[in-house]
Short mmCIF file of C-alpha atoms and ligand atoms in Angstrom, two decimals:
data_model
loop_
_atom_site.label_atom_id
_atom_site.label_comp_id
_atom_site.label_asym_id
_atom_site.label_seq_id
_atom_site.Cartn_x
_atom_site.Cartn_y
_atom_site.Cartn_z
CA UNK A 1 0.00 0.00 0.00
CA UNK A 2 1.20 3.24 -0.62
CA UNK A 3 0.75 6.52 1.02
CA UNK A 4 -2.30 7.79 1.24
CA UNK A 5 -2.38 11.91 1.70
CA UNK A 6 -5.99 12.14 2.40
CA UNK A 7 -6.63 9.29 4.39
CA UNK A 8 -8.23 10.40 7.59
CA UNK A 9 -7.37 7.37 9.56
CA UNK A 10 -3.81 7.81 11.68
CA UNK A 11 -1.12 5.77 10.82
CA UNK A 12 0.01 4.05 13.96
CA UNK A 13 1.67 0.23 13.21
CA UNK A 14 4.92 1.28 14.98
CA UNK A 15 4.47 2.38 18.17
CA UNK A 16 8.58 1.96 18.34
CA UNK A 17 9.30 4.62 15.58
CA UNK A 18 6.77 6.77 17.57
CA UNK A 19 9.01 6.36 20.39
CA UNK A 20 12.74 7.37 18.30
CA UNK A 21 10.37 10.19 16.88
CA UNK A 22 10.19 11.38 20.94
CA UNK A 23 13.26 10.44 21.39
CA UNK A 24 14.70 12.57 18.22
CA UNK A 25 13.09 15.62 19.72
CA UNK A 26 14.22 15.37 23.42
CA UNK A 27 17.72 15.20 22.19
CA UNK A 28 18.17 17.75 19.61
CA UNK A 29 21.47 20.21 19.88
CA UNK A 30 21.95 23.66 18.35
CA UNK A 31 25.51 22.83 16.93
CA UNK A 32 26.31 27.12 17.38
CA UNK A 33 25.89 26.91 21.04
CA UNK A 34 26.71 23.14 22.04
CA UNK A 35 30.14 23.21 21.16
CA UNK A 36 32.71 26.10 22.70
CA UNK A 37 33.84 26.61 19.00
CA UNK A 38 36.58 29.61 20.75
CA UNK A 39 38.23 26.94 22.60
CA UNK A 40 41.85 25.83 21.35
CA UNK A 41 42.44 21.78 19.81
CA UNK A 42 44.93 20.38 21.61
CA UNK A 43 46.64 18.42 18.93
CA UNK A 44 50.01 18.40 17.69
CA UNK A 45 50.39 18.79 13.45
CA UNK A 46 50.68 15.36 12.62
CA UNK A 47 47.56 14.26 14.40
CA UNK A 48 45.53 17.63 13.04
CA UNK A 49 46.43 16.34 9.26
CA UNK A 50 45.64 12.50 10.09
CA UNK A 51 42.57 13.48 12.11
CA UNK A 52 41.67 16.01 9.10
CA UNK A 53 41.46 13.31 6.67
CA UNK A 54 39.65 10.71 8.36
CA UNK A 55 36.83 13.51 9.51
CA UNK A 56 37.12 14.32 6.13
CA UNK A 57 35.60 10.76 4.84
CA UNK A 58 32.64 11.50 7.41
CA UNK A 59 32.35 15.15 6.20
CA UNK A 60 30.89 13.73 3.11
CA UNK A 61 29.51 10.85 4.37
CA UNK A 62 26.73 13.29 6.93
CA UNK A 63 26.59 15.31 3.42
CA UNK A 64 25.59 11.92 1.84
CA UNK A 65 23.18 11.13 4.89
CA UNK A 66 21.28 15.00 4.33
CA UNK A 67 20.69 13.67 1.02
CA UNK A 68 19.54 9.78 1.82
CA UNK A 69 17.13 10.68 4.19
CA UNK A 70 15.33 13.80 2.96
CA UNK A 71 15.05 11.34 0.44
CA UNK A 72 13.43 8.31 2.10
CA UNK A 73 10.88 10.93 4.01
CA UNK A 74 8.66 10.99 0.38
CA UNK A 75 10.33 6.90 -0.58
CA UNK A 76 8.75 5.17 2.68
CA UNK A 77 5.09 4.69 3.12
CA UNK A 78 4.61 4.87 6.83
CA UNK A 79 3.92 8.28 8.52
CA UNK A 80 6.04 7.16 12.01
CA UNK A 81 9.30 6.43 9.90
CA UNK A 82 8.49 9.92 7.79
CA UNK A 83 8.92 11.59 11.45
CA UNK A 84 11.70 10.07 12.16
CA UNK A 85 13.41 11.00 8.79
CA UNK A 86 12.03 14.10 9.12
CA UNK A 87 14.09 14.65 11.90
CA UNK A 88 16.92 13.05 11.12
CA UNK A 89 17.10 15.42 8.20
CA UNK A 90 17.94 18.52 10.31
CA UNK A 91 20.48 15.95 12.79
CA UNK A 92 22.47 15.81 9.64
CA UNK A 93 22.61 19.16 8.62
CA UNK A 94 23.74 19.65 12.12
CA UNK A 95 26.73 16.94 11.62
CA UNK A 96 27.40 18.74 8.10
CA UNK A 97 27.79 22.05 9.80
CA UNK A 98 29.77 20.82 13.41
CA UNK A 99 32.34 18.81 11.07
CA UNK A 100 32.68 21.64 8.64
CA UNK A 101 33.84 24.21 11.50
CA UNK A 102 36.16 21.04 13.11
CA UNK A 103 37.88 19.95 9.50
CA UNK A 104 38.68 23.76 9.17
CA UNK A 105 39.42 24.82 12.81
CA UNK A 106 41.97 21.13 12.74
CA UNK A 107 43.29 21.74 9.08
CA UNK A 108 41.66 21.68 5.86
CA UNK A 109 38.27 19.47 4.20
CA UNK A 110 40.34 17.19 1.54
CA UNK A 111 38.90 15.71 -1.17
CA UNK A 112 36.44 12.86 -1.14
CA UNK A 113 38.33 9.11 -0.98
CA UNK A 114 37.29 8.04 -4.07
CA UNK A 115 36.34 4.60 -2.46
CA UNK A 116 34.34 6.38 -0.43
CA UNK A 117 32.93 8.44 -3.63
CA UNK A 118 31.57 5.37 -5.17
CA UNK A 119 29.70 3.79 -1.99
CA UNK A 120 27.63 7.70 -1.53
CA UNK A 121 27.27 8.43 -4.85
CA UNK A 122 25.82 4.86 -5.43
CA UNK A 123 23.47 5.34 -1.90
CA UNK A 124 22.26 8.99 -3.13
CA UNK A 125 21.86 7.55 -6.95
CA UNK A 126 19.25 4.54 -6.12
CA UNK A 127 16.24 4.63 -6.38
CA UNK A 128 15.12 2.06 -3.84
CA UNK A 129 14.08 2.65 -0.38
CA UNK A 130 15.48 -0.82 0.87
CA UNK A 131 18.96 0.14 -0.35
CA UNK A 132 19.19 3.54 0.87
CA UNK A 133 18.18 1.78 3.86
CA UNK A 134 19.68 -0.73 4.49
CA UNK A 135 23.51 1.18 2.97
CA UNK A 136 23.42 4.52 4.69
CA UNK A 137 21.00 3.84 7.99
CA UNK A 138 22.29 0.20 9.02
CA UNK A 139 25.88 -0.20 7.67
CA UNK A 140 27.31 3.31 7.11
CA UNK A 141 25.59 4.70 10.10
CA UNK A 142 27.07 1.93 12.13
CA UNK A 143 30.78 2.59 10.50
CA UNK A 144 30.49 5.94 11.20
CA UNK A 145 29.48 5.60 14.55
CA UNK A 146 32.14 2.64 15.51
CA UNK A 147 34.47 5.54 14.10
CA UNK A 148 33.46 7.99 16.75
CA UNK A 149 33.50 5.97 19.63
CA UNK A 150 37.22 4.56 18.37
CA UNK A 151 38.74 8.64 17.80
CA UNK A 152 37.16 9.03 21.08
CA UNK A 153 39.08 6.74 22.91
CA UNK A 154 42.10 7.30 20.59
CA UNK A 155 42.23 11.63 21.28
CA UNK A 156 41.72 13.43 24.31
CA UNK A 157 40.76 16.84 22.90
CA UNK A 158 37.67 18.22 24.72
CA UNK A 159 36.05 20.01 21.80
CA UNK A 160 36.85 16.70 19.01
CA UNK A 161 34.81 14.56 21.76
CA UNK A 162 32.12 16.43 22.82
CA UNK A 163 31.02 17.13 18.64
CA UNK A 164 31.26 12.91 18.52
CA UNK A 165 29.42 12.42 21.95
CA UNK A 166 26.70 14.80 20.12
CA UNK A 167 27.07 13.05 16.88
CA UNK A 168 27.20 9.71 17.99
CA UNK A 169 24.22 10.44 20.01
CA UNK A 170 22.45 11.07 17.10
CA UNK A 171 23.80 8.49 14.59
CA UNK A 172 22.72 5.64 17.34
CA UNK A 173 18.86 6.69 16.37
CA UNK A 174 19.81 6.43 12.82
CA UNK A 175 21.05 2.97 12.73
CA UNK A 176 17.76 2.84 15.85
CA UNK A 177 15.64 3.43 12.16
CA UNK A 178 16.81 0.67 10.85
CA UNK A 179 16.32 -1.80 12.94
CA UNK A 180 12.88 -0.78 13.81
CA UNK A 181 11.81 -0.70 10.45
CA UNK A 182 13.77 -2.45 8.00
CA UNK A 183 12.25 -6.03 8.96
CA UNK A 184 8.48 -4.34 7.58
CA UNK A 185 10.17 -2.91 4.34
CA UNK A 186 12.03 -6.09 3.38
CA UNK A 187 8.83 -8.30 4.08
CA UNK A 188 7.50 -6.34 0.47
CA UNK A 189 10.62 -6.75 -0.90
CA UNK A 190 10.67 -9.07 -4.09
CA UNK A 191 13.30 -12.01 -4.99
CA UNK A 192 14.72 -10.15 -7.68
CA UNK A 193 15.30 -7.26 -5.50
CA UNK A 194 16.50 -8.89 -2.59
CA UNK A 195 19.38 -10.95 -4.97
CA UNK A 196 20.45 -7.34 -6.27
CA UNK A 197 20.38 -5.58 -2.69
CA UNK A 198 22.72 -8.46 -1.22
CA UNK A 199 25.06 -7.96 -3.91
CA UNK A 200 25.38 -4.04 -3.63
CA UNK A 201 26.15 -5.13 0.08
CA UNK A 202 28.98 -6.62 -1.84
CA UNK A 203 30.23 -4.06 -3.84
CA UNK A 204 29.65 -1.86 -0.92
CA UNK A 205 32.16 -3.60 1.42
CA UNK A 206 34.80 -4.13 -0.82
CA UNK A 207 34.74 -0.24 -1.45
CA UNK A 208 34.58 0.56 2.52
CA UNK A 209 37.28 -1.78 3.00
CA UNK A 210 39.76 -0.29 0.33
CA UNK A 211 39.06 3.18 2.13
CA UNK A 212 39.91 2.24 5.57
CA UNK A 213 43.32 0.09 3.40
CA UNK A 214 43.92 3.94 2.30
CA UNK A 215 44.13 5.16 5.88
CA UNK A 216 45.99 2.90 7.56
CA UNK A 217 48.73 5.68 7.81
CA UNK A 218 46.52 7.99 9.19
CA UNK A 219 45.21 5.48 11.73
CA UNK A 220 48.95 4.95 12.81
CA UNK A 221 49.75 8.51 13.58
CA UNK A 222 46.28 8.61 15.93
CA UNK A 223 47.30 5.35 17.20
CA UNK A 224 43.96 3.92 15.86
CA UNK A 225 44.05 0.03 15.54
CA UNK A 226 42.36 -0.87 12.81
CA UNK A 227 42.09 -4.22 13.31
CA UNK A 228 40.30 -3.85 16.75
CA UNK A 229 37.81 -1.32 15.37
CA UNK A 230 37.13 -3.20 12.20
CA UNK A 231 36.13 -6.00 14.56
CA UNK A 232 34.50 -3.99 16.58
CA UNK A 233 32.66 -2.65 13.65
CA UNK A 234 31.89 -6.06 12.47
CA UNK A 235 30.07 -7.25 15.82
CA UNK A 236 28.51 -4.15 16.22
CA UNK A 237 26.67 -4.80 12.70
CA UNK A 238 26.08 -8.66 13.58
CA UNK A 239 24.08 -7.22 17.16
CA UNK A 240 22.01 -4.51 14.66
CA UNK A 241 20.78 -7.47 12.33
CA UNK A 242 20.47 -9.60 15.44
CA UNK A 243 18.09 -6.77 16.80
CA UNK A 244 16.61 -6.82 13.68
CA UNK A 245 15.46 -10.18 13.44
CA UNK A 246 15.66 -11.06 10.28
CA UNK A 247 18.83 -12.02 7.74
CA UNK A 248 16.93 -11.60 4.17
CA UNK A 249 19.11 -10.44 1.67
CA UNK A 250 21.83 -8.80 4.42
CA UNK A 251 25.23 -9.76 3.05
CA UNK A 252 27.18 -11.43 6.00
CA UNK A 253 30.53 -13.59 5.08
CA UNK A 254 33.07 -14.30 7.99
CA UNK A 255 35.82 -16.07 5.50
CA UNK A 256 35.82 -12.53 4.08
CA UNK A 257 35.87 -10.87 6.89
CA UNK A 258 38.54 -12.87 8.75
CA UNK A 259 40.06 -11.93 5.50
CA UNK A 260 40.02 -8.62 5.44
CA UNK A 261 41.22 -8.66 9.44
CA UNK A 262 44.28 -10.54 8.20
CA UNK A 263 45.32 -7.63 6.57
CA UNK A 264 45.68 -5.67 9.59
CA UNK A 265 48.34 -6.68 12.38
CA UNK A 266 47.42 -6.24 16.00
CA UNK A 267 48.83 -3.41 17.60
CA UNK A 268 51.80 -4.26 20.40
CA UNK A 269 51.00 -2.20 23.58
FE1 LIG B 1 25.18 12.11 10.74
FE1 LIG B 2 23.23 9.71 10.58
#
């Protein structure tokens, strides 16, 4: 069924999105006045130009997120996940605008990676609900969040954290969409679809993967481990479509992933 504008009858089969939609509202910032913008970073020039171009990546990944979800408010059919877009639409342009005054306050914005180029433009270009879904709200939400908590822990300036404790706070609702309503949008899914979906989760993976490949020396100079965040990142996904329920047409392969871990080398501490 799709939506009705002049139905008088209120739209109320998920009393969960009803609660993010509360939830969305109670928590909302005013990135001007949160953040002491005045006060100095306390990082040395190495770590401002690594830091610069990893918040770069997420720069245009919020950018990308603006654009996904003001497009799935008029894409999804219930009015309770249009709310929650709704508001998630003004979260990002907050993130857009808090990372644009960090990137230039730490160093400069750099150019897009261009593995990172293909995964957005490909999530802005479709069509489909159940992709922009299920790539920006449940696995790029969740990389970009496993990010923040990871610089967190890695940098002890007082203005990088508080914009990710913000952030973060808000990118946990985003990923909160998905698993609240993904399982009802991939019930309507078709076959076809669903074969097509699982292998953009492909595609999409590779490309993530050669990105994070491209900042390993970044990740170094931050002391970032990559290999504990990636696996981090990894069971943080696994709990999401555990939440979820339901495994149709999510792309999950552990060879591949150990795989992709061997690349990496523990850090010695
Ligand atoms: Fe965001
Ligand atoms: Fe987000």
């Amino acid at each position: 069924m799709s939506f009705d504008l002049f139905r008088p009858e209120i739209d109320a089969s998920h009393p969960r999105l009803e609660r993010l939609f509360e939830q969305a509202k109670q928590d909302f910032w005013n990135d001007s006045t949160a953040i002491d913008w005045e006060q100095p970073l306390t990082l040395n020039a190495a770590e401002r130009k690594a830091l610069a171009k990893i918040l770069s990546l997420i720069y245009y990944g919020e950018r990308a997120a603006l654009e996904v979800s003001a497009q799935l408010v008029p894409l999804v059919e219930d009015e309770q996940a249009k709310f929650v877009l709704a508001c998630q639409v003004i979260e990002e342009a907050k993130h857009v605008s808090a990372f644009r005054r960090l990137l230039l306050k730490l160093d400069v914005i750099h150019p897009c990676n261009p593995w990172v180029r293909r995964t957005l433009v490909d999530l802005v270009a479709t069509k489909k609900a159940s992709f922009k879904l299920v790539g920006m709200q449940l696995i790029v939400e969740n990389i970009a969040n496993q990010l923040f908590h990871v610089i967190h822990d890695a940098i002890a300036d007082p203005t990088l954290r508080k914009v990710l404790e913000y952030v973060g706070r808000d990118e946990k609702k985003h990923t909160g969409l998905a698993v609240l309503y993904l399982p009802s949008v991939m019930k309507k899914v078709g076959f076809v679809e669903a074969q097509h979906l699982y292998l953009r989760q492909v595609y999409w993976s590779f490309c993530i993967s050669q990105a994070i490949w491209d900042h390993r020396r970044e990740a170094d100079a931050l002391h970032i481990d990559i290999r504990t965040a990636l696996k981090r990142g990894i069971d943080a996904q696994d709990r999401l479509v555990e939440q979820m329920g339901m495994r149709r047409a999510i792309f999950k392969n552990k060879t591949l992933e150990n795989l992709v871990l061997s690349m990496y080398k523990p850090r010695e501490t």
